[in-house]
mmCIF file with all atom_site columns, C-alpha atoms in Angstrom:
data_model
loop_
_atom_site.group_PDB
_atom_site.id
_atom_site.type_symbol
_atom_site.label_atom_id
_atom_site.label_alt_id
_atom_site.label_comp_id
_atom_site.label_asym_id
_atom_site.label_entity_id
_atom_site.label_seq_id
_atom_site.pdbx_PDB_ins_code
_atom_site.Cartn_x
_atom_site.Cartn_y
_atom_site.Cartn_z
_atom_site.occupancy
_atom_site.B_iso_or_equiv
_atom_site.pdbx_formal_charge
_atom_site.auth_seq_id
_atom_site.auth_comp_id
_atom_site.auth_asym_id
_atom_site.auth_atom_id
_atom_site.pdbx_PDB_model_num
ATOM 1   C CA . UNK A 1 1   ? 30.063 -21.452 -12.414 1.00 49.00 ? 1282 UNK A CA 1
ATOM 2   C CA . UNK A 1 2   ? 29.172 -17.674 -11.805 1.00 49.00 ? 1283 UNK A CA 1
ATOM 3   C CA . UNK A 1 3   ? 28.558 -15.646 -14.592 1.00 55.00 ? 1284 UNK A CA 1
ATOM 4   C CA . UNK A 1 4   ? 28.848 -11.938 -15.309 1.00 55.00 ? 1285 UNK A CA 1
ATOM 5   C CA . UNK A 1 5   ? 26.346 -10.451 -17.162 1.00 52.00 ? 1286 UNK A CA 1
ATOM 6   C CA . UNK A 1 6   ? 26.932 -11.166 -20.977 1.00 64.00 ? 1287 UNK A CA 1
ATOM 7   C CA . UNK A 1 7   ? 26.089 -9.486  -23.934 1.00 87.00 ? 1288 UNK A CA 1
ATOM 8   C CA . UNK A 1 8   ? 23.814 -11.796 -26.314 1.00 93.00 ? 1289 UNK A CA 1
ATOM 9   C CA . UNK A 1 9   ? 23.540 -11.562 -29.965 1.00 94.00 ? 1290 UNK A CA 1
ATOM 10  C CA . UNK A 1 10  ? 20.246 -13.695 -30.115 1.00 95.00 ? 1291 UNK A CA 1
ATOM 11  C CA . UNK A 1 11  ? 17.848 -14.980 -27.550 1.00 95.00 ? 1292 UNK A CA 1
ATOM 12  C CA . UNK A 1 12  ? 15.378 -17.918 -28.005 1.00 96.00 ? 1293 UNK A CA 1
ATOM 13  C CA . UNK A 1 13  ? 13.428 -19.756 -25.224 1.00 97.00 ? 1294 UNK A CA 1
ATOM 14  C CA . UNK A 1 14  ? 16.327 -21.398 -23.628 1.00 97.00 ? 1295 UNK A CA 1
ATOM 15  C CA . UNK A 1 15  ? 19.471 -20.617 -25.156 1.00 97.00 ? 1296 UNK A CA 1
ATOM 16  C CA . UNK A 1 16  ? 21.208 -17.171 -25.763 1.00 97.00 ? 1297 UNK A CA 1
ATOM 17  C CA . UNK A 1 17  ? 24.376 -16.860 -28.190 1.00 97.00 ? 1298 UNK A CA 1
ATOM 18  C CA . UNK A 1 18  ? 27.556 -14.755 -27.485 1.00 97.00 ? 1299 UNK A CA 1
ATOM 19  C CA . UNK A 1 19  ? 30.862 -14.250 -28.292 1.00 96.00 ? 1300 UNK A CA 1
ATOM 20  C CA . UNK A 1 20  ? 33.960 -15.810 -27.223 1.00 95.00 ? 1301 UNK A CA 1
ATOM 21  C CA . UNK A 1 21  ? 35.407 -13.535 -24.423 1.00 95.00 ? 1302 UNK A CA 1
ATOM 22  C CA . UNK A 1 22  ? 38.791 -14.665 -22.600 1.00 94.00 ? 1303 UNK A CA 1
ATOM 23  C CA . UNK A 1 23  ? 37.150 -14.633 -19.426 1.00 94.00 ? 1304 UNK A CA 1
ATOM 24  C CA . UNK A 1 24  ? 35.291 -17.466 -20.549 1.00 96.00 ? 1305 UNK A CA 1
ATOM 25  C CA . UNK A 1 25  ? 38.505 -20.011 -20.770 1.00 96.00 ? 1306 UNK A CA 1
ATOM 26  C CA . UNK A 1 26  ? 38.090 -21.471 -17.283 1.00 97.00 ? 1307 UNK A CA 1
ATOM 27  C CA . UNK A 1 27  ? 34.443 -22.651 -18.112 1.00 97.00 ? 1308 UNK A CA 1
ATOM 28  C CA . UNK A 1 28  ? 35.098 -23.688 -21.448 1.00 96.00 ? 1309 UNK A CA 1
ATOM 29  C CA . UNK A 1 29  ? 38.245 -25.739 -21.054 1.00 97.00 ? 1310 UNK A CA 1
ATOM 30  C CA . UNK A 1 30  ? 36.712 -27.540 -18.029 1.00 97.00 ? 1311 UNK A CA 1
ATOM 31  C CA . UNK A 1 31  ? 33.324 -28.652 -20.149 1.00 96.00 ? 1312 UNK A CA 1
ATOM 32  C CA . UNK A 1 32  ? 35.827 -29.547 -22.996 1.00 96.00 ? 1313 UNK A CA 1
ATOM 33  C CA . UNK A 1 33  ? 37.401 -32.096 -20.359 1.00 96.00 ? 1314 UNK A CA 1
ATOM 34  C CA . UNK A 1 34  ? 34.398 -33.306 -18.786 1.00 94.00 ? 1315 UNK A CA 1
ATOM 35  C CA . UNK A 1 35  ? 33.118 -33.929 -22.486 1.00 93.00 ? 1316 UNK A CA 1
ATOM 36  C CA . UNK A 1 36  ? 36.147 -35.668 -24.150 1.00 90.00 ? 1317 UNK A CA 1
ATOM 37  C CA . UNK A 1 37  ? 33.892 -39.180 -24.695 1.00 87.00 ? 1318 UNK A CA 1
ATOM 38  C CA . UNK A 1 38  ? 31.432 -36.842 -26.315 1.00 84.00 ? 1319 UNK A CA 1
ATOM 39  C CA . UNK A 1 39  ? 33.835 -35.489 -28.550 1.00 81.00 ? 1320 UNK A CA 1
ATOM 40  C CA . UNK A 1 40  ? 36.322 -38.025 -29.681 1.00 81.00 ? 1321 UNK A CA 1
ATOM 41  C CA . UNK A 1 41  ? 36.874 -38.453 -32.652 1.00 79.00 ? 1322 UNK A CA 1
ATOM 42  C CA . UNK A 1 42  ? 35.033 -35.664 -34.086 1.00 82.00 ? 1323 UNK A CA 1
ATOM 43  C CA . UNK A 1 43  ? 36.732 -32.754 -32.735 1.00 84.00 ? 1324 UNK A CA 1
ATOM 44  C CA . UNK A 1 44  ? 39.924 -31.623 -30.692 1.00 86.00 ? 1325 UNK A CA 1
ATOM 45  C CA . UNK A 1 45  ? 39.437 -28.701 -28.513 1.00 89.00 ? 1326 UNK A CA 1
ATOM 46  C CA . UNK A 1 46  ? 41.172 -26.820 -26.589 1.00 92.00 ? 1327 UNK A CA 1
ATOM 47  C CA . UNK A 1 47  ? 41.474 -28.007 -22.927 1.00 94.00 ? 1328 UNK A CA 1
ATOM 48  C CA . UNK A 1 48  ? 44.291 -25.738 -21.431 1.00 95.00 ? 1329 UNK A CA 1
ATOM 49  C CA . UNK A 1 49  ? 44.253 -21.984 -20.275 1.00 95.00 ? 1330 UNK A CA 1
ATOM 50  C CA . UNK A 1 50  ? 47.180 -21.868 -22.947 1.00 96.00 ? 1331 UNK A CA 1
ATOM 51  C CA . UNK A 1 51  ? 45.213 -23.453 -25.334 1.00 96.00 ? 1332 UNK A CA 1
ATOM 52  C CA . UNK A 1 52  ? 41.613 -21.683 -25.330 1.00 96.00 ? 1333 UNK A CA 1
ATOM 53  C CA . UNK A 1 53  ? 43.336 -18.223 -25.597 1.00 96.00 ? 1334 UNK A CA 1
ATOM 54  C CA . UNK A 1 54  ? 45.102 -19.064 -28.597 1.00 96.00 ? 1335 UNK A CA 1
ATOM 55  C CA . UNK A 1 55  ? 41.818 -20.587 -29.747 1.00 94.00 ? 1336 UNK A CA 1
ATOM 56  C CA . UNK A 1 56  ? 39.549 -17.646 -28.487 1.00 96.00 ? 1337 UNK A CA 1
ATOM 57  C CA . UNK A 1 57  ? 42.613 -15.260 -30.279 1.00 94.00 ? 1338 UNK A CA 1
ATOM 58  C CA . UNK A 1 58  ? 41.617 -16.969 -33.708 1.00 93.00 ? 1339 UNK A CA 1
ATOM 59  C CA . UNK A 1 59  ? 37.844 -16.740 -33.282 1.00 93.00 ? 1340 UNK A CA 1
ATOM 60  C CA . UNK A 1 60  ? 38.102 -12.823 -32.065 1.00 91.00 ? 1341 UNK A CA 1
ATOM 61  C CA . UNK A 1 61  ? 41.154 -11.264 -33.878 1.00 89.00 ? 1342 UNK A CA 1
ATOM 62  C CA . UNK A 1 62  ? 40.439 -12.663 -37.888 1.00 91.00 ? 1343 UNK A CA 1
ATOM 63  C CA . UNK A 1 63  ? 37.305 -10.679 -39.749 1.00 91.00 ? 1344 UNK A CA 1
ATOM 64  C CA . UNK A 1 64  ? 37.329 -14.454 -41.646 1.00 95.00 ? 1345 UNK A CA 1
ATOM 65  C CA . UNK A 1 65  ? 35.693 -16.575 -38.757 1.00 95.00 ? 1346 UNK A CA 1
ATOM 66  C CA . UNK A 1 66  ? 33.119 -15.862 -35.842 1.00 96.00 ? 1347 UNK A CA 1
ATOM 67  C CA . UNK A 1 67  ? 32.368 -17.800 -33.132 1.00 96.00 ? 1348 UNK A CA 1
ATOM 68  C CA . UNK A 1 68  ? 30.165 -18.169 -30.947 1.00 97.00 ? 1349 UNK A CA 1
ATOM 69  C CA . UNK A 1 69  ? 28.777 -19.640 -27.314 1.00 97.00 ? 1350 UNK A CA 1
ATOM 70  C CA . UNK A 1 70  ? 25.690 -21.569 -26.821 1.00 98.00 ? 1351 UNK A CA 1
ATOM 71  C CA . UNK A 1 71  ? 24.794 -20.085 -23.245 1.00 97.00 ? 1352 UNK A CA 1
ATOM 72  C CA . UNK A 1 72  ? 21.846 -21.419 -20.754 1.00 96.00 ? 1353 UNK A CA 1
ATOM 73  C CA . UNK A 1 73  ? 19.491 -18.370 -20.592 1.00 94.00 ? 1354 UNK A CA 1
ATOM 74  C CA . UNK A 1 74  ? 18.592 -19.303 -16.714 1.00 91.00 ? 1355 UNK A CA 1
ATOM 75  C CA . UNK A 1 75  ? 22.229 -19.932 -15.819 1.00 93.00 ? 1356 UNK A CA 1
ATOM 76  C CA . UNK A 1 76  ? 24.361 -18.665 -18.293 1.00 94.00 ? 1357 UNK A CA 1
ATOM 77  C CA . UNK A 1 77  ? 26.307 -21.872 -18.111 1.00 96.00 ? 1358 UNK A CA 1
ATOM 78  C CA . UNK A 1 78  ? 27.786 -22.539 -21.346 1.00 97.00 ? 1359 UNK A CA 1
ATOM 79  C CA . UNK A 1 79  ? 26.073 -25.848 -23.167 1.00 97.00 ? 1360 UNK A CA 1
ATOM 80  C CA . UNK A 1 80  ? 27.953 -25.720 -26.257 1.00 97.00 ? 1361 UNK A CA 1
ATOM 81  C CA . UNK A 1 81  ? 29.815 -23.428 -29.428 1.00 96.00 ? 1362 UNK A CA 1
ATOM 82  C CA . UNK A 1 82  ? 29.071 -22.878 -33.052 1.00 97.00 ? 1363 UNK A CA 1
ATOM 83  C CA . UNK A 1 83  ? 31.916 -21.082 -34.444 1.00 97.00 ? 1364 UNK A CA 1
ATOM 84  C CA . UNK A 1 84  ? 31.892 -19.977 -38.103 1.00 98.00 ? 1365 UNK A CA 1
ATOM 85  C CA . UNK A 1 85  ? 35.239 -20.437 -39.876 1.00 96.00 ? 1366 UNK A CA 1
ATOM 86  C CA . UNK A 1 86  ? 36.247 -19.403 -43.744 1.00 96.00 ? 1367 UNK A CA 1
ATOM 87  C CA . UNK A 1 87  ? 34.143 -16.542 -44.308 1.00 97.00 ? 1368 UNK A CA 1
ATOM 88  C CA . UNK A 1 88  ? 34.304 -15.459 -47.820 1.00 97.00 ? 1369 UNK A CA 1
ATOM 89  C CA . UNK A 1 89  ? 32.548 -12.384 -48.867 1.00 96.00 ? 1370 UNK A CA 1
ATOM 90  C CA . UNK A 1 90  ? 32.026 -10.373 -52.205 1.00 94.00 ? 1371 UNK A CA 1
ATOM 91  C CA . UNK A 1 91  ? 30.229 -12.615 -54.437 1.00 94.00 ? 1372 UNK A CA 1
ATOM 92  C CA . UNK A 1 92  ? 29.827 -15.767 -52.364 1.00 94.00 ? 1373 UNK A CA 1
ATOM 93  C CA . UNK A 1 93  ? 29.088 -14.367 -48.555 1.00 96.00 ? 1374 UNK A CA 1
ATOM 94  C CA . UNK A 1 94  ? 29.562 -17.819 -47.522 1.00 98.00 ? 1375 UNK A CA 1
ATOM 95  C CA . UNK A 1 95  ? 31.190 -19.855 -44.148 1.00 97.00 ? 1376 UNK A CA 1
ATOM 96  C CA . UNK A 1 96  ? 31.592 -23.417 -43.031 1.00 97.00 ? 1377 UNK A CA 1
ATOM 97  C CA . UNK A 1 97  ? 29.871 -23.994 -39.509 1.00 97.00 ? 1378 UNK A CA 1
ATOM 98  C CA . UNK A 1 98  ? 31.491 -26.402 -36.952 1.00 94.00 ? 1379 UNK A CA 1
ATOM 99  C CA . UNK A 1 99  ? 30.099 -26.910 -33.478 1.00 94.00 ? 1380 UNK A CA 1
ATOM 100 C CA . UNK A 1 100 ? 29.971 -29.159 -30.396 1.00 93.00 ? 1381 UNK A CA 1
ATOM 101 C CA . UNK A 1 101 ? 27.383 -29.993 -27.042 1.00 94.00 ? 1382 UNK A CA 1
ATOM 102 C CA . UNK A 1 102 ? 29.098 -30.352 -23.967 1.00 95.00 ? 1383 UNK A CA 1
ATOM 103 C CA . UNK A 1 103 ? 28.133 -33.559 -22.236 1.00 94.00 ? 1384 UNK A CA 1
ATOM 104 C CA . UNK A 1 104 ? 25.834 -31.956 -19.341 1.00 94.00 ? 1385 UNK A CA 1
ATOM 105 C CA . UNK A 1 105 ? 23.503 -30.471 -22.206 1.00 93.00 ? 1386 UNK A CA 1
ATOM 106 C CA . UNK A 1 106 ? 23.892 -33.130 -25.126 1.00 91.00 ? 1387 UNK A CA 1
ATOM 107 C CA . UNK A 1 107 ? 21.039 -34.526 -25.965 1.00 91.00 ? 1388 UNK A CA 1
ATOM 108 C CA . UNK A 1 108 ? 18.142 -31.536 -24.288 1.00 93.00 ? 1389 UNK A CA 1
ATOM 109 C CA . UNK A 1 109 ? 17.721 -29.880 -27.672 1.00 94.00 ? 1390 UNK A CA 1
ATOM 110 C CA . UNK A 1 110 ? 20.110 -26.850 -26.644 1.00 96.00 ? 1391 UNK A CA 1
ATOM 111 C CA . UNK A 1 111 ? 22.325 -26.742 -29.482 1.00 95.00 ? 1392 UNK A CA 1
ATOM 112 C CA . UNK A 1 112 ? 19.271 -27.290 -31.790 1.00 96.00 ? 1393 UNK A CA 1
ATOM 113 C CA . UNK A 1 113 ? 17.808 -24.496 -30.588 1.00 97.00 ? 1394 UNK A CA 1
ATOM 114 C CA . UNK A 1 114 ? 21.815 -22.689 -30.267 1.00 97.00 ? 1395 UNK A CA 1
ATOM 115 C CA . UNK A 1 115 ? 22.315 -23.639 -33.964 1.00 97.00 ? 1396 UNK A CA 1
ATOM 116 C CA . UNK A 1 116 ? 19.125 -22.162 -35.014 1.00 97.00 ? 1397 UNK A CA 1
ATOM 117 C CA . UNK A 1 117 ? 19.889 -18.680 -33.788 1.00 98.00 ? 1398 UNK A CA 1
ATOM 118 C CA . UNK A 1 118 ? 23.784 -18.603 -35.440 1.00 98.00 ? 1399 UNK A CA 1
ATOM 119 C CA . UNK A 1 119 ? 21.804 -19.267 -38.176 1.00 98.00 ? 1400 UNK A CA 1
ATOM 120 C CA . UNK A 1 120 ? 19.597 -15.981 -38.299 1.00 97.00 ? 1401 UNK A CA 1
ATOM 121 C CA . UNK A 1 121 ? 22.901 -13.910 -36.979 1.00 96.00 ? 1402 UNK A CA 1
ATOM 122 C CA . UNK A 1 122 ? 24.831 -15.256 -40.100 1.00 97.00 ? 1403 UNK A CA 1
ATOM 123 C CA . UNK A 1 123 ? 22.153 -14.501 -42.473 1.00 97.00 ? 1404 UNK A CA 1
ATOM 124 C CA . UNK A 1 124 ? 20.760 -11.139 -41.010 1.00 96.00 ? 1405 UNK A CA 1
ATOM 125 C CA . UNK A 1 125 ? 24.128 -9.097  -38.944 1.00 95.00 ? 1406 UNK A CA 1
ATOM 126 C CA . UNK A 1 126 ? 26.461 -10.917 -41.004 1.00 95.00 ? 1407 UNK A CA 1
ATOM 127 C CA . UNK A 1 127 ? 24.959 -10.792 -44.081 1.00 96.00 ? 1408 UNK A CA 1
ATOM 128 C CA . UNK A 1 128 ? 26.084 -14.449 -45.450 1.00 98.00 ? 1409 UNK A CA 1
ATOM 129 C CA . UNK A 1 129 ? 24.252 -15.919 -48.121 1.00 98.00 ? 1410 UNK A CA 1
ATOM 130 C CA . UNK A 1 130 ? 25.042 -19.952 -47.195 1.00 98.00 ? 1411 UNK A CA 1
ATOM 131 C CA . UNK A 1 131 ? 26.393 -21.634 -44.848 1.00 98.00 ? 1412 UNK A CA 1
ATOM 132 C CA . UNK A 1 132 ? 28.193 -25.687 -44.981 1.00 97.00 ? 1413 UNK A CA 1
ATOM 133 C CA . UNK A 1 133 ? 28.822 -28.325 -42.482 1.00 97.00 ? 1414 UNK A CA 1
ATOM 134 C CA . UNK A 1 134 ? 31.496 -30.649 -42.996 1.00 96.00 ? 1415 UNK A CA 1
ATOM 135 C CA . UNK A 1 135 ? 30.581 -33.913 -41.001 1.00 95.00 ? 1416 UNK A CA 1
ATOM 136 C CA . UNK A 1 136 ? 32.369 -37.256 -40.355 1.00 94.00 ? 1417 UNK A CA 1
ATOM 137 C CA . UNK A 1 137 ? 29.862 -39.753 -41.894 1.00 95.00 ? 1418 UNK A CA 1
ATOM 138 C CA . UNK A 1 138 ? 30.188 -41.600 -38.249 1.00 92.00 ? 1419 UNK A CA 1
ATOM 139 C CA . UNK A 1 139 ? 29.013 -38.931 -36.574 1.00 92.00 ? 1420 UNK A CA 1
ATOM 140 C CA . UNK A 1 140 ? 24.834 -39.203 -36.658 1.00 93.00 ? 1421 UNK A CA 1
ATOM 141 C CA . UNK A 1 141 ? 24.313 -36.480 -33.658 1.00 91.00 ? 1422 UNK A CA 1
ATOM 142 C CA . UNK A 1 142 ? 26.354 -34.073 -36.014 1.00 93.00 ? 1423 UNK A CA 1
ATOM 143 C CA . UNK A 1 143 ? 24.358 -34.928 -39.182 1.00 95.00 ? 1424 UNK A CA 1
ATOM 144 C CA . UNK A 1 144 ? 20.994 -35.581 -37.176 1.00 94.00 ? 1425 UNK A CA 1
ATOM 145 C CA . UNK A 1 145 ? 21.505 -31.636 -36.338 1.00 94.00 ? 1426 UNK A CA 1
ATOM 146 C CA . UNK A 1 146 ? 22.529 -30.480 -39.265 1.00 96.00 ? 1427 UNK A CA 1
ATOM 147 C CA . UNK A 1 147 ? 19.720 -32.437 -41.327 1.00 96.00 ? 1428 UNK A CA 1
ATOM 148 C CA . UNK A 1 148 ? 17.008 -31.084 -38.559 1.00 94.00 ? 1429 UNK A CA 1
ATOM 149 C CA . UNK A 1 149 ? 18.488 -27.221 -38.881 1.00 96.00 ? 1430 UNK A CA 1
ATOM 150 C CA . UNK A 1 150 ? 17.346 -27.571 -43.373 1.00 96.00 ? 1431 UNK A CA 1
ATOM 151 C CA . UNK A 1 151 ? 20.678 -28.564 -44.343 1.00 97.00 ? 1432 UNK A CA 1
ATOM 152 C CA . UNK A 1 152 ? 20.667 -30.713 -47.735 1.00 97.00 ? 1433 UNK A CA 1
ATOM 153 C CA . UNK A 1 153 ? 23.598 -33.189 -48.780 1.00 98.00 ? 1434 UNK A CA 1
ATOM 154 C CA . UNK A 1 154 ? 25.557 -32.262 -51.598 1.00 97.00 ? 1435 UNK A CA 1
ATOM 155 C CA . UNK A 1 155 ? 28.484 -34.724 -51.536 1.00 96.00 ? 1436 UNK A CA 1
ATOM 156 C CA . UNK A 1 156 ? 31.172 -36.399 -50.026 1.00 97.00 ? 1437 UNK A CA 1
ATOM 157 C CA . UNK A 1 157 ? 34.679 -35.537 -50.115 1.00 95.00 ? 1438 UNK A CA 1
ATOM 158 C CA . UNK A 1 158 ? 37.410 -38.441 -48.815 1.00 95.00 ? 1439 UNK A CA 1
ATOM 159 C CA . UNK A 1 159 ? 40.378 -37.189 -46.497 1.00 95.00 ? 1440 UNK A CA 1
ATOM 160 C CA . UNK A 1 160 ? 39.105 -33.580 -46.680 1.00 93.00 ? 1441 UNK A CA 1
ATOM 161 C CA . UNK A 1 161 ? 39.883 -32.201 -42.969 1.00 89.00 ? 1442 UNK A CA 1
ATOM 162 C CA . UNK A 1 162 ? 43.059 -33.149 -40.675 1.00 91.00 ? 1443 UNK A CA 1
ATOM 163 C CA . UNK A 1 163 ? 41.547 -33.979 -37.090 1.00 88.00 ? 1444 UNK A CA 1
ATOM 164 C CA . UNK A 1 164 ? 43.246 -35.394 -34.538 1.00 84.00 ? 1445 UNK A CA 1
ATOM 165 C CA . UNK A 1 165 ? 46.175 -36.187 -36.983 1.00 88.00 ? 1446 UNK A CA 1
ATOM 166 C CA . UNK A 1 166 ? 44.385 -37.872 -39.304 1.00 89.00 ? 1447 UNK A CA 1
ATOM 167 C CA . UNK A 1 167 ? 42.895 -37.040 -42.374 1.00 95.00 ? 1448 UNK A CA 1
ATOM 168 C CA . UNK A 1 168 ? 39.073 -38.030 -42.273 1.00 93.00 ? 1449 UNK A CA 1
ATOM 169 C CA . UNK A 1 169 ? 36.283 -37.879 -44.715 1.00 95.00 ? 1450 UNK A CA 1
ATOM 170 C CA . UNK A 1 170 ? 33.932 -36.212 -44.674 1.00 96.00 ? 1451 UNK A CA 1
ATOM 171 C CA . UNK A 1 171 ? 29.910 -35.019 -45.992 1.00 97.00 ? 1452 UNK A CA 1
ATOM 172 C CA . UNK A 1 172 ? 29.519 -31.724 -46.723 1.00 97.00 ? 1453 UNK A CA 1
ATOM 173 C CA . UNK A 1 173 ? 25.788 -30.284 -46.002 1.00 98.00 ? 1454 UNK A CA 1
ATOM 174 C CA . UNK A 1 174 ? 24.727 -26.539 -47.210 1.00 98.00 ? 1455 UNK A CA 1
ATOM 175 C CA . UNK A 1 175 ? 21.794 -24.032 -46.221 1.00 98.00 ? 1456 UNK A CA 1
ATOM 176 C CA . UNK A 1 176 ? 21.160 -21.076 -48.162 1.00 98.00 ? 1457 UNK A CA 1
ATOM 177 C CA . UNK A 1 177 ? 18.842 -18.211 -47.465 1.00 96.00 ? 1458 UNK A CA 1
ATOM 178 C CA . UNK A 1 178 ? 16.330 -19.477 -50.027 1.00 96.00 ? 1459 UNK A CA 1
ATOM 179 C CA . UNK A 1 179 ? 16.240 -23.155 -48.513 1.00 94.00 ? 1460 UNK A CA 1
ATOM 180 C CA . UNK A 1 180 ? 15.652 -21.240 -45.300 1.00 90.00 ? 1461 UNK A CA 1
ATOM 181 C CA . UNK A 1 181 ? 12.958 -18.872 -46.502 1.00 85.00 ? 1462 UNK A CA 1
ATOM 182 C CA . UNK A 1 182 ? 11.146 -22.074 -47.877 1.00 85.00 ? 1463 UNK A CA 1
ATOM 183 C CA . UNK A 1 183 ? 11.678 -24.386 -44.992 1.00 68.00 ? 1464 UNK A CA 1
#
């Protein structure tokens, strides 16, 4: 898909993270289709024009989340997104990190690599002091990244988040600065 030349926030060997932009809604919703195996249960994304700019509107328009695309450095194709949702400030400068591969990059170490440099945005630009995952205990390629990124276990909470209609249960997984500095 032909790109135009994007602004990145972070650069590593193979991967460069962006914003959302709405230009970007053709691209996205067609890797959310081609990835729907990939994704169900876990997550519901937006696969309509209608329903990436309301999507994009909520990652762009509220100072409380972020988000974020996993971009191909060669291509610019987009592999994948880590969006940051329920940013708190003041006292706890924390945020709750959910993200997703799309099926043509699953599995090449692009989100790894994607994940790594949210990471260093949230705790440099953004100046966040942790960051948690909530995970579906099912979903091992979730906690597999999340465990490889420095992210420790701290519980499980039944029923926590309402996906696809259902309310699943879910691990929660935390990195703070320190863990980071000692990792």
């Amino acid at each position: 898909m032909p790109h135009t030349a994007p602004h990145y926030l972070a650069q590593g060997p193979r991967v460069a993270v962006r914003r959302f932009r709405a230009e970007d809604g053709a691209e996205f919703t067609a890797r959310v289709r081609e990835s729907k195996d990939l994704h169900r249960p876990w997550l519901v994304m937006p696969d309509s024009d209608e329903a990436y700019a309301v999507y994009e509107g909520r990652l762009t328009g509220d100072a409380n989340r972020a988000g974020f695309l996993v971009c191909e450095r060669d291509s610019g194709d987009i592999a994948g997104f880590v969006n940051i949702n329920n940013i708190v400030m003041g006292g706890f400068r924390c945020g709750a990190l959910g993200y997703g591969a799309f099926a043509h990059a699953a599995g090449r170490g692009l989100m790894r690599e994607g994940l790594e440099l949210v990471i260093g945005y949230a705790f440099g630009p953004l100046g966040l002091h942790r960051l948690e995952i909530n995970v579906q205990p099912g979903n091992t390629a979730s906690i597999a990244l999340a465990k490889r990124a420095g992210f420790r276990l701290e519980g499980f909470s039944p029923k926590m988040i309402q996906v696809d209609g259902e309310w699943r249960d879910h691990e929660r997984w935390a990195l703070t600065t320190e863990m980071r500095d000692e990792g």
